[in-house]
Short mmCIF file of C-alpha atoms and ligand atoms in Angstrom, two decimals:
data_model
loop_
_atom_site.label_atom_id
_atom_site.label_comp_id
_atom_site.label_asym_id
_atom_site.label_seq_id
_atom_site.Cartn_x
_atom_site.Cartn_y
_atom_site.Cartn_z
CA UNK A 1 -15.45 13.38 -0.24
CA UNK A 2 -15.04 15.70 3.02
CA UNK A 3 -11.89 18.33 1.21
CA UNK A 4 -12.30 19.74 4.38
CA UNK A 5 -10.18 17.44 6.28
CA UNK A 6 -6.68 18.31 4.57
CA UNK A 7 -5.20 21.19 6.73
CA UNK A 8 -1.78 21.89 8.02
CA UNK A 9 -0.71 19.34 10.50
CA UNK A 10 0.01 22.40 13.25
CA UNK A 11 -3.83 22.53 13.33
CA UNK A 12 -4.19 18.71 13.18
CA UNK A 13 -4.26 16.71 16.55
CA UNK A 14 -2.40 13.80 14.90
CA UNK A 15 1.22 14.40 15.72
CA UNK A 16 0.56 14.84 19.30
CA UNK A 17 1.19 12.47 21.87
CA UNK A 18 -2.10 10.99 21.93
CA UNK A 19 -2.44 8.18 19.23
CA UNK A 20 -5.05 8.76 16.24
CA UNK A 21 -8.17 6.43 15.93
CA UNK A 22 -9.65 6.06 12.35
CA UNK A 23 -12.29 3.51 11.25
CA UNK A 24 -13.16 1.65 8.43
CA UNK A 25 -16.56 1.10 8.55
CA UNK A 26 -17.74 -2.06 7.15
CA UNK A 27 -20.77 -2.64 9.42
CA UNK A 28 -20.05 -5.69 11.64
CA UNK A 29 -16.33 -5.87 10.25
CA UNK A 30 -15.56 -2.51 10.94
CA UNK A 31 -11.95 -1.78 12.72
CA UNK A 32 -10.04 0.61 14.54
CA UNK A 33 -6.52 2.12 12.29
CA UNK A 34 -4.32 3.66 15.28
CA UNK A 35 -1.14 6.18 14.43
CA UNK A 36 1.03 7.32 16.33
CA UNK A 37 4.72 7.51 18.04
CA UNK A 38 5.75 4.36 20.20
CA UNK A 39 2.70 2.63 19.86
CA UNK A 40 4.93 -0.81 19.83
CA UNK A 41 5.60 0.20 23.34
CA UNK A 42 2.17 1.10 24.11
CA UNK A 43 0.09 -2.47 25.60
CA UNK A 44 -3.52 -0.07 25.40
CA UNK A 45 -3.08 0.03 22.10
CA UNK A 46 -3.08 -4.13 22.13
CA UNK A 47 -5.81 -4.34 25.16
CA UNK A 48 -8.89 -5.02 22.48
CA UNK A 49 -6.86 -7.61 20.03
CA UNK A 50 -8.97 -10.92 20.13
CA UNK A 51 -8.44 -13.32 22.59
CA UNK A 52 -6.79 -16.73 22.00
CA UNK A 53 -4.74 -19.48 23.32
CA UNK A 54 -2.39 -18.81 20.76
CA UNK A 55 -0.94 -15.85 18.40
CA UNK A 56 1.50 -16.02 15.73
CA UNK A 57 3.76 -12.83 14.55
CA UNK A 58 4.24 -13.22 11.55
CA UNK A 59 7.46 -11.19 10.12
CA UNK A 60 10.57 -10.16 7.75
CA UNK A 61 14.60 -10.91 8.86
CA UNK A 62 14.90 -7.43 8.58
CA UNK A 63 12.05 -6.11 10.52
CA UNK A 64 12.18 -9.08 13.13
CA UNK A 65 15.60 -7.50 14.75
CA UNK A 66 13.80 -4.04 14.81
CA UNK A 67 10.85 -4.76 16.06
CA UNK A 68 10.08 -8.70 17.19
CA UNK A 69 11.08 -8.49 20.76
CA UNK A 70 9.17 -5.87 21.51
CA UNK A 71 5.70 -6.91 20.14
CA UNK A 72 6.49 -10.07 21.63
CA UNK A 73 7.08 -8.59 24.77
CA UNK A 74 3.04 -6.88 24.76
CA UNK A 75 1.54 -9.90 22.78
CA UNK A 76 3.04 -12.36 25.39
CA UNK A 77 1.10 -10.22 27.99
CA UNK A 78 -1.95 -11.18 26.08
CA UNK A 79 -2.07 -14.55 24.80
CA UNK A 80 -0.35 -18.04 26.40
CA UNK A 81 1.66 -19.17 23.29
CA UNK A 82 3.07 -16.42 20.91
CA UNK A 83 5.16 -18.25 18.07
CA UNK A 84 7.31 -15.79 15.93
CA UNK A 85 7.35 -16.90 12.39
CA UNK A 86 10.31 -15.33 10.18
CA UNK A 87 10.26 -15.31 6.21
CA UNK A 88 13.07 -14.22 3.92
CA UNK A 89 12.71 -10.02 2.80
CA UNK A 90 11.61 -9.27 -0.75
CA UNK A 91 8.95 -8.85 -3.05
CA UNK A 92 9.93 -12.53 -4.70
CA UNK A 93 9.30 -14.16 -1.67
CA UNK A 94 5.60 -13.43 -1.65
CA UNK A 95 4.66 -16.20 -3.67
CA UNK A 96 2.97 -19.89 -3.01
CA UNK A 97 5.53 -21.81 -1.43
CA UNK A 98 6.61 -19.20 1.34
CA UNK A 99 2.84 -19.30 1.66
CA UNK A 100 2.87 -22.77 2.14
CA UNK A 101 5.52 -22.59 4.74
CA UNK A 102 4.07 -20.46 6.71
CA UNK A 103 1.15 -22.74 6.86
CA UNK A 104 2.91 -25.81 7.25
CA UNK A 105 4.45 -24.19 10.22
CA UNK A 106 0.71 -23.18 11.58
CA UNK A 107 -0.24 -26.67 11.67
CA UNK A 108 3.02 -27.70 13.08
CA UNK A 109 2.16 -25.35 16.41
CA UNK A 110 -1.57 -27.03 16.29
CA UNK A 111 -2.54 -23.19 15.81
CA UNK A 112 -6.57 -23.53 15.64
CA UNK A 113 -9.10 -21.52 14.27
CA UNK A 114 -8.55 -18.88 16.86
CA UNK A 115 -5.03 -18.26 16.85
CA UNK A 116 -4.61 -14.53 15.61
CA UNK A 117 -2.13 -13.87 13.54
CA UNK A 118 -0.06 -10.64 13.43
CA UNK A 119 1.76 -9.01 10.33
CA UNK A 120 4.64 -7.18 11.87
CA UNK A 121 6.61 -5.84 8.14
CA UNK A 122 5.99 -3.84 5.14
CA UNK A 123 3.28 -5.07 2.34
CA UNK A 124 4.69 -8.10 1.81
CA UNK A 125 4.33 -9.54 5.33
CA UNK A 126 1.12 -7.78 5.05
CA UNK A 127 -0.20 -9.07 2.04
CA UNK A 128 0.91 -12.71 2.45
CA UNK A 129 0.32 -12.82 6.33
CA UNK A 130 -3.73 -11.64 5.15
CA UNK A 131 -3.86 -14.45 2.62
CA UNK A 132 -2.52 -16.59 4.79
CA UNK A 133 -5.26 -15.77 7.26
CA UNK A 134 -7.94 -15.86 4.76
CA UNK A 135 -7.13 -19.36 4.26
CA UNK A 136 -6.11 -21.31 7.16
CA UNK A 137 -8.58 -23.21 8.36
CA UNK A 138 -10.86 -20.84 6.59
CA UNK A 139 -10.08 -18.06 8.12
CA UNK A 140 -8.88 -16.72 11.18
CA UNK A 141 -8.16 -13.04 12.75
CA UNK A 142 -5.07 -10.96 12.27
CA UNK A 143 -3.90 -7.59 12.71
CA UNK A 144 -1.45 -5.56 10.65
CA UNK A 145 1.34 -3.54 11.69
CA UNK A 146 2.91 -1.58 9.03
CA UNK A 147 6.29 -1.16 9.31
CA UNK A 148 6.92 0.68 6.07
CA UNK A 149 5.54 4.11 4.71
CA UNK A 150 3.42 1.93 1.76
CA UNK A 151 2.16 -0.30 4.02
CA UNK A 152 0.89 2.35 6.61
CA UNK A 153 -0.68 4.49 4.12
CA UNK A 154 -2.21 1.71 1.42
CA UNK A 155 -1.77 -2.21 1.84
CA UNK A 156 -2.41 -2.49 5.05
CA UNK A 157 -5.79 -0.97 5.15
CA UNK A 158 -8.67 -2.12 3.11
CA UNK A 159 -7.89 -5.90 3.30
CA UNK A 160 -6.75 -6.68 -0.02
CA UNK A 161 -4.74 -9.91 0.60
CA UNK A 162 -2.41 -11.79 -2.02
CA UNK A 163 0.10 -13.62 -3.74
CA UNK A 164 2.53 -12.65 -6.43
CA UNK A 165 2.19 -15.45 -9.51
CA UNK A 166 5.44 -15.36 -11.69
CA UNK A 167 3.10 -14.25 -14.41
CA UNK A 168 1.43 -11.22 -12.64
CA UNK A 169 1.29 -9.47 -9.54
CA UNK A 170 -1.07 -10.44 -6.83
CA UNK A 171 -2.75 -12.53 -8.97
CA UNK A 172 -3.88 -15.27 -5.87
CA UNK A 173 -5.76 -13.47 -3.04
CA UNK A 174 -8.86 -12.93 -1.27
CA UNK A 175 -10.61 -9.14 0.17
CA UNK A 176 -10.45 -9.95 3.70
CA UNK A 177 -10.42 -7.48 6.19
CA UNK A 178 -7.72 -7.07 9.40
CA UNK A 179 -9.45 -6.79 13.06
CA UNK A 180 -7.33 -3.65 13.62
CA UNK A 181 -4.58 -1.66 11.93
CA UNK A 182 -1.42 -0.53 13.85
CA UNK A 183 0.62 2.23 12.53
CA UNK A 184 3.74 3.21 14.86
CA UNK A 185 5.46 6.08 13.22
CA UNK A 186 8.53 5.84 14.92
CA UNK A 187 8.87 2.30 12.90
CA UNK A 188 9.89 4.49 9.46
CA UNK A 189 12.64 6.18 11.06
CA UNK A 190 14.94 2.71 10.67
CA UNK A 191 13.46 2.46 6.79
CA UNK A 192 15.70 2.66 3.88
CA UNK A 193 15.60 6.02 2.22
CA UNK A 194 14.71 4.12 -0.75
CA UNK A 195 11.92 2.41 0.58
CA UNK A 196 10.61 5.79 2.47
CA UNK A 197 10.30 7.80 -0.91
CA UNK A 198 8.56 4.57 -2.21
CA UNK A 199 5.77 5.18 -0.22
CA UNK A 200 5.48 8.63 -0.88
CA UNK A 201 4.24 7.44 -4.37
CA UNK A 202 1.18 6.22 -2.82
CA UNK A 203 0.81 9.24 -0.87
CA UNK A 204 0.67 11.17 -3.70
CA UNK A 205 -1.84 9.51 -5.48
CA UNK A 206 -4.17 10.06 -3.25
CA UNK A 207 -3.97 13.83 -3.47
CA UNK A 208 -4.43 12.94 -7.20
CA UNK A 209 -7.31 10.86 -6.95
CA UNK A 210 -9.25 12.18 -4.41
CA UNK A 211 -7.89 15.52 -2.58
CA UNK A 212 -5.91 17.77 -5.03
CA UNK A 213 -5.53 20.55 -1.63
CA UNK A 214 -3.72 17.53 -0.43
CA UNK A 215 -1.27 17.55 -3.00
CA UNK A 216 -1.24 20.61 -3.32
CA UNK A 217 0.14 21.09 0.50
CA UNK A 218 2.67 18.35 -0.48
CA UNK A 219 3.84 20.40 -3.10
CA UNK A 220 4.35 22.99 -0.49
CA UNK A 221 5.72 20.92 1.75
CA UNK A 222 8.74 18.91 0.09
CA UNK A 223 11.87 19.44 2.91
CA UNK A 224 9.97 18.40 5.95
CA UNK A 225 8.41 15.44 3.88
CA UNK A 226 12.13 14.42 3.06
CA UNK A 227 13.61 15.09 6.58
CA UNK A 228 10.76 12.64 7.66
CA UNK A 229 9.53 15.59 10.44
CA UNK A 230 7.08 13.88 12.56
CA UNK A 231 4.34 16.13 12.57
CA UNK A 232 4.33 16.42 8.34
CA UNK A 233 4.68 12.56 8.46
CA UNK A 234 2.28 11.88 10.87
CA UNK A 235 0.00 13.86 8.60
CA UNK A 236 0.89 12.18 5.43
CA UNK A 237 -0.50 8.57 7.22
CA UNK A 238 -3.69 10.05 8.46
CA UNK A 239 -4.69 11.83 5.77
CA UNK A 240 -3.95 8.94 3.16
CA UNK A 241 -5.24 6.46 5.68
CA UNK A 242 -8.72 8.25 6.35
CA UNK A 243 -8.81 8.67 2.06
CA UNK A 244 -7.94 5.02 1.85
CA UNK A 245 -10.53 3.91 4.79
CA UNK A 246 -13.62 6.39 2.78
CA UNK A 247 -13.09 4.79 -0.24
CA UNK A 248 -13.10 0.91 1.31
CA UNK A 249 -16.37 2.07 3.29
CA UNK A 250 -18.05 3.01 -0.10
CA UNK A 251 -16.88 -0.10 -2.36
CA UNK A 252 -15.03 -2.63 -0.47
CA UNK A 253 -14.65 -5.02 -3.21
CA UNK A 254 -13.89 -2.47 -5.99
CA UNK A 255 -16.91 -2.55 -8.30
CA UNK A 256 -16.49 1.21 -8.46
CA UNK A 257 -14.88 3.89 -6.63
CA UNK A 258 -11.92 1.62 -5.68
CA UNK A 259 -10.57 1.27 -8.60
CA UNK A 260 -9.29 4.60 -8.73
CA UNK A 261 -6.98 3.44 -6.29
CA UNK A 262 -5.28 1.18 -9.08
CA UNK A 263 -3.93 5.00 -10.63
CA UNK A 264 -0.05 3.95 -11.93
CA UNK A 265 -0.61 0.73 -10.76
CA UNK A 266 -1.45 -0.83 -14.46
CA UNK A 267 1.83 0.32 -16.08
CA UNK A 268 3.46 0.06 -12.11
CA UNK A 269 2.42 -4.19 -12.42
CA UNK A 270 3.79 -4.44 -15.83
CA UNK A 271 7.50 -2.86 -14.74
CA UNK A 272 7.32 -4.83 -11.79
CA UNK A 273 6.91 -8.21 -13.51
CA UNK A 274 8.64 -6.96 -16.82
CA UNK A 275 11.96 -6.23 -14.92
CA UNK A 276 11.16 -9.18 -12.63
CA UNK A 277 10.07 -8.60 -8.65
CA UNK A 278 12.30 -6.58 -7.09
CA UNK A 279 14.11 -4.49 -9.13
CA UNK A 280 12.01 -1.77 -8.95
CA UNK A 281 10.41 -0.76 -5.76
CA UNK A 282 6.65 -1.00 -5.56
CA UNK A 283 6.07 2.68 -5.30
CA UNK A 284 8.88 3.22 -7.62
CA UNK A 285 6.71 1.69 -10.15
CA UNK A 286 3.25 3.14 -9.00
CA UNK A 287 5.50 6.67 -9.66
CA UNK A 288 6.61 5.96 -13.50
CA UNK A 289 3.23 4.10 -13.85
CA UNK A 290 1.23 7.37 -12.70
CA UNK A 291 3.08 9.93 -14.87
CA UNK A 292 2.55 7.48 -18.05
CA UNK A 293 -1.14 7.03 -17.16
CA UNK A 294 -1.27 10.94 -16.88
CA UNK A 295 0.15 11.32 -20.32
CA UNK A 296 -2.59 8.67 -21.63
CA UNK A 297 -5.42 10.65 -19.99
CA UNK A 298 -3.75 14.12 -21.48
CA UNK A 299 -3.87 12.38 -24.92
CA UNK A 300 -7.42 11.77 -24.73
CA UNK A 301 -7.74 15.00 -23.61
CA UNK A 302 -9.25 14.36 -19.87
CA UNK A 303 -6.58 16.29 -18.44
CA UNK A 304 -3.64 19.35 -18.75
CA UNK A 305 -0.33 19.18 -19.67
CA UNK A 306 -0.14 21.41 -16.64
CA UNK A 307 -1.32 18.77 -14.01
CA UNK A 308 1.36 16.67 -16.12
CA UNK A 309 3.90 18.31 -15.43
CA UNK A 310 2.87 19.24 -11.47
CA UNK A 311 2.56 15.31 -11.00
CA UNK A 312 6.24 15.11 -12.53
CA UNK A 313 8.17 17.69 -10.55
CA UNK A 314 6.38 16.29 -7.37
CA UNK A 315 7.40 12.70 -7.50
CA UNK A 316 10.99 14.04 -9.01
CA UNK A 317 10.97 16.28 -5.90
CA UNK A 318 10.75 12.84 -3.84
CA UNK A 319 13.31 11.23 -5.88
CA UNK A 320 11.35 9.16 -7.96
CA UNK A 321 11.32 7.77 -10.71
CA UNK A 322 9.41 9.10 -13.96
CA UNK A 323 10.84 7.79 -17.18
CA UNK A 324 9.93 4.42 -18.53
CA UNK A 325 12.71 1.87 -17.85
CA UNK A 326 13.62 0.14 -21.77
CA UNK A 327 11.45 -3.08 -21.97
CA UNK A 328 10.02 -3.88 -25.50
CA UNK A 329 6.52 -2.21 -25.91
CA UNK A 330 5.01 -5.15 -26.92
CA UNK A 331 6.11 -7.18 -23.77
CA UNK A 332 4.66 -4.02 -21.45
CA UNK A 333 1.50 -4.76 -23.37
CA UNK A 334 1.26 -8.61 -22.95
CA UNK A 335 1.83 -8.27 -19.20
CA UNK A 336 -0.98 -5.59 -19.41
CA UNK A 337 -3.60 -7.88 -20.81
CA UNK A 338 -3.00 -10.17 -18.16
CA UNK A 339 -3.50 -7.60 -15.04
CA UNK A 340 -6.29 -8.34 -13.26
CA UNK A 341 -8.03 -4.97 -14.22
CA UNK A 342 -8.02 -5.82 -18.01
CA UNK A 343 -11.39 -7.21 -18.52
CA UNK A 344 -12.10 -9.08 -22.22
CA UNK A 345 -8.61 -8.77 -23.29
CA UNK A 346 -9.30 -5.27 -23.10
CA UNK A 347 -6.75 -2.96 -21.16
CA UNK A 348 -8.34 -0.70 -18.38
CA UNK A 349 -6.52 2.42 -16.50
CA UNK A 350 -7.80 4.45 -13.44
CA UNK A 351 -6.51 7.93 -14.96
CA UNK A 352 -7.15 11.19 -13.20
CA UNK A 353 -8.53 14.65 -14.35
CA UNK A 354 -6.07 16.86 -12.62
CA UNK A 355 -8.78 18.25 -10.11
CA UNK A 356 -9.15 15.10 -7.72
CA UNK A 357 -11.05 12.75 -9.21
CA UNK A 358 -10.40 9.98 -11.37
CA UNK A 359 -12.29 7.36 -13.87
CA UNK A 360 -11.44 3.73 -14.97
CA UNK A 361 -11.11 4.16 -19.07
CA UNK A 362 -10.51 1.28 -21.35
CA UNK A 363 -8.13 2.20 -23.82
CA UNK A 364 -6.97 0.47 -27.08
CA UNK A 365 -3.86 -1.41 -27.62
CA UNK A 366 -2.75 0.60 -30.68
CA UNK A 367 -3.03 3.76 -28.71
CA UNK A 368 -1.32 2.08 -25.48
CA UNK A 369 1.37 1.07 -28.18
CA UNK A 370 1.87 4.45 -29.95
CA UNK A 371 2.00 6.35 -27.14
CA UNK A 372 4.65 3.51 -25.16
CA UNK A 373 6.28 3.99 -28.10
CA UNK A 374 6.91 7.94 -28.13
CA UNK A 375 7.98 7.24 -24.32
CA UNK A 376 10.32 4.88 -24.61
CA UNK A 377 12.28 6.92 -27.34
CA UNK A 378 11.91 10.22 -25.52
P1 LIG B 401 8.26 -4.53 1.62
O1 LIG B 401 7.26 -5.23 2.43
O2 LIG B 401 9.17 -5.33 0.77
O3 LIG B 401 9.11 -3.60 2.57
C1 LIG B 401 10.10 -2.79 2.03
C2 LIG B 401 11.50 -3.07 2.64
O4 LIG B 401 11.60 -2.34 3.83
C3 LIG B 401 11.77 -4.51 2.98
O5 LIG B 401 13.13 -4.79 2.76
C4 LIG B 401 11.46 -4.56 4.48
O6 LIG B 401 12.17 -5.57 5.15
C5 LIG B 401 11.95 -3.21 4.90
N1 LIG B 401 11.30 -2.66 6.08
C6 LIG B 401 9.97 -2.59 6.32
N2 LIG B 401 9.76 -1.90 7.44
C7 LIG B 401 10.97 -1.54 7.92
C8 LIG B 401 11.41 -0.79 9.03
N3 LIG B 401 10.54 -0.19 9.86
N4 LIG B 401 12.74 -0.63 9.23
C9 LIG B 401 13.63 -1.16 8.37
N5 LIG B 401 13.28 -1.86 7.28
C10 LIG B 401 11.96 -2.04 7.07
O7 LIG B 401 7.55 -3.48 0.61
P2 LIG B 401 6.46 -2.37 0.85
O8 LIG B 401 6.85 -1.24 0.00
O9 LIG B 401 6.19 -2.15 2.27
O10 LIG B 401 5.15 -3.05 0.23
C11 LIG B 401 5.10 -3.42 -1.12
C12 LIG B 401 4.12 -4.54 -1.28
O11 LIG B 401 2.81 -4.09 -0.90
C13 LIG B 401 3.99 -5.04 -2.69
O12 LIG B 401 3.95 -6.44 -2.70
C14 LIG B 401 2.66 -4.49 -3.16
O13 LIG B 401 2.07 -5.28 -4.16
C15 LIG B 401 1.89 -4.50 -1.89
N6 LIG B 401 0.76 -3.57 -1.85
C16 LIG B 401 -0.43 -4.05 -1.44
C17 LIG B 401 -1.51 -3.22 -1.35
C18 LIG B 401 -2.80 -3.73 -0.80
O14 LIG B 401 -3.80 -3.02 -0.86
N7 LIG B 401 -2.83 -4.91 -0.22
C19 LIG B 401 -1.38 -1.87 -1.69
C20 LIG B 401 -0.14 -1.40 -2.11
C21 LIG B 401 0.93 -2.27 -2.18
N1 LIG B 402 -4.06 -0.55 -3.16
C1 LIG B 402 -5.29 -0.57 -3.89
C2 LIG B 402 -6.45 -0.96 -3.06
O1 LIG B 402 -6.32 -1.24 -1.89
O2 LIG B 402 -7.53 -1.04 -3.56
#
């Protein structure tokens, strides 16, 4: 992994006018991720999408009365037909029969195996719009544009696609890949607090898995990151997008390196289904989830109370949650044997050494337990 990369964003070209190109490269798949200010407002951004008689935008309430009109406005530029498609906002509405809608509606425009589709919204729109695309009609292109902090910096890259089940999180998808990745900064400036210091969870785990002089300069750079100054935030989405794009080029499917992407996120599924979708934030999750998986990798002894305690004043400095929230032990481990990582019955965790790198550990249910245990009384 190039360490070199992470510097301070006054020496980076990001945050200037001109937009950022990064690639994934995945040979004959490979695609462009743009950042930068206004890009919503910028058609050369749009002038390579693929061509079609039709596309379909594909979006949130909330984020359609930000930001509809004016993708409309460039898409309608491109393509004959451009058909908005609105779903309700929230994690519980990324499940089988909004997919089905959305569907239903594709065949009710006679969209055909052309018609691109574009995900204008945070990771839900993202995740469900990819699915959606993976399926219809086998398959057809779409594009993301992230509209939250998560979605710039994780879901929309990499093309993990999926559906939540009521039983676990994602648990219906496909790996397929966007044709391009659109991340207009000045989108997070009409996000929810809440939802802004969500995404800084993700941020920070990729300083933990992969680049510790990247969290190491978020450490050092807490006010700026909360006053959301351009420059430090425009920083924060390339660097976690060109981590994010290395590690899809290496092991797109996750049979290795990828997994270490899944740090928090075992303990982060089981809050999220064990409180029920929505009460916690996705990143608010991924936060508690790292910090527990830390203190499972500092009782086997792969890593310092030190880094534990760096890794909790960072994600307290972004507001964020670090305490388990009371569910019964046992019903955190049920929902754990059913994640999608747990393999045999047996529970897996991508846990971190506190120097930027990570390994995927299977650890036993009575330790799980003991230790859930000593957390939830603390
Ligand atoms: P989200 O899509 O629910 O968006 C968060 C909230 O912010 C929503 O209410 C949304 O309407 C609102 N919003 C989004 N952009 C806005 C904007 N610019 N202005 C105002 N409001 C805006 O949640 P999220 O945090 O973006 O994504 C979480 C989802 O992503 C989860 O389902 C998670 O499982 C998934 N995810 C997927 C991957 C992946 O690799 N595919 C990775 C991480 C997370
Ligand atoms: N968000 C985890 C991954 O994309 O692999």
């Amino acid at each position: 992994m190039n360490h070199g990369l992470t510097k301070h964003p006054s020496h980076s070209t990001t945050h200037s006018s001109a937009p950022q190109k990064l690639m994934v490269e995945l040979a004959n798949r490979s695609y462009p991720i743009y950042i930068g200010s206004d890009l919503l407002a910028n058609p050369l951004i749009f002038a390579d999408v693929p061509s079609a008689s039709q596309a379909v935008i594909v979006s949130n309430q909330t984020v359609a009365t930000w930001y509809l009109s004016a993708l409309h406005g460039i898409l309608k530029e491109k393509y004959p037909t451009v058909i908005p498609i609105v779903i309700p906002d929230g994690e519980e509405y990324k499940n089988l029969t909004v997919f089905e809608q959305v569907i239903s509606q594709l065949l009710e425009h006679t969209c055909d195996r052309k018609t691109v589709l574009f995900a204008l919204g945070g990771g839900v729109v993202g995740d469900l719009t990819g699915f959606v695309a993976a399926c219809y009609m086998r398959g057809v292109p779409y594009i993301q544009i992230p509209t939250s902090l998560l979605a710039q910096v994780d879901s929309s890259v990499g093309g993990k696609t999926a559906i939540n089940h009521t039983k676990g999180k994602n648990m219906v998808g496909a790996f397929y890949q966007p044709a391009m990745v659109v991340c207009d900064l000045k989108t997070l400036l009409s996000l929810p607090k809440r939802e802004y210091l969500s995404g800084l969870a993700e941020v920070v785990k990729y300083g933990a898995i992969m680049d510790m002089r990247f969290f190491s300069w978020l450490e050092a750079h807490i006010e700026p990151i909360l006053n959301m100054r351009m420059p430090e935030l425009a920083f924060i989405v390339e660097r976690s997008c060109r981590i994010k794009a290395q590690i899809v080029a290496m092991d797109e499917t996750e049979n290795h390196i990828r997994a270490w992407l899944n740090f928090g996120h075992t303990v982060a599924h089981a809050i999220e289904v064990g409180l029920g979708y929505g009460q916690w934030l996705h990143g608010e999750a991924v936060a508690c989830g790292m910090v527990v998986e830390t203190y499972i990798a500092q009782s086997l002894g792969l890593v310092t109370e030190h880094f534990v305690e760096r890794l909790k004043h960072l994600l307290q400095a972004f507001d964020l949650p670090t305490s388990l929230p009371q569910l019964p032990a046992e019903d955190y481990l049920s929902i754990m044997r059913l994640d999608k990582k747990s393999i045999a019955g047996n529970i897996q965790f991508a846990l971190v050494d506190g120097q930027g790198k990570a390994s995927v550990v299977s650890v036993k249910d009575q330790d799980i337990y003991a230790l859930l245990q000593t957390l939830l009384r603390a």
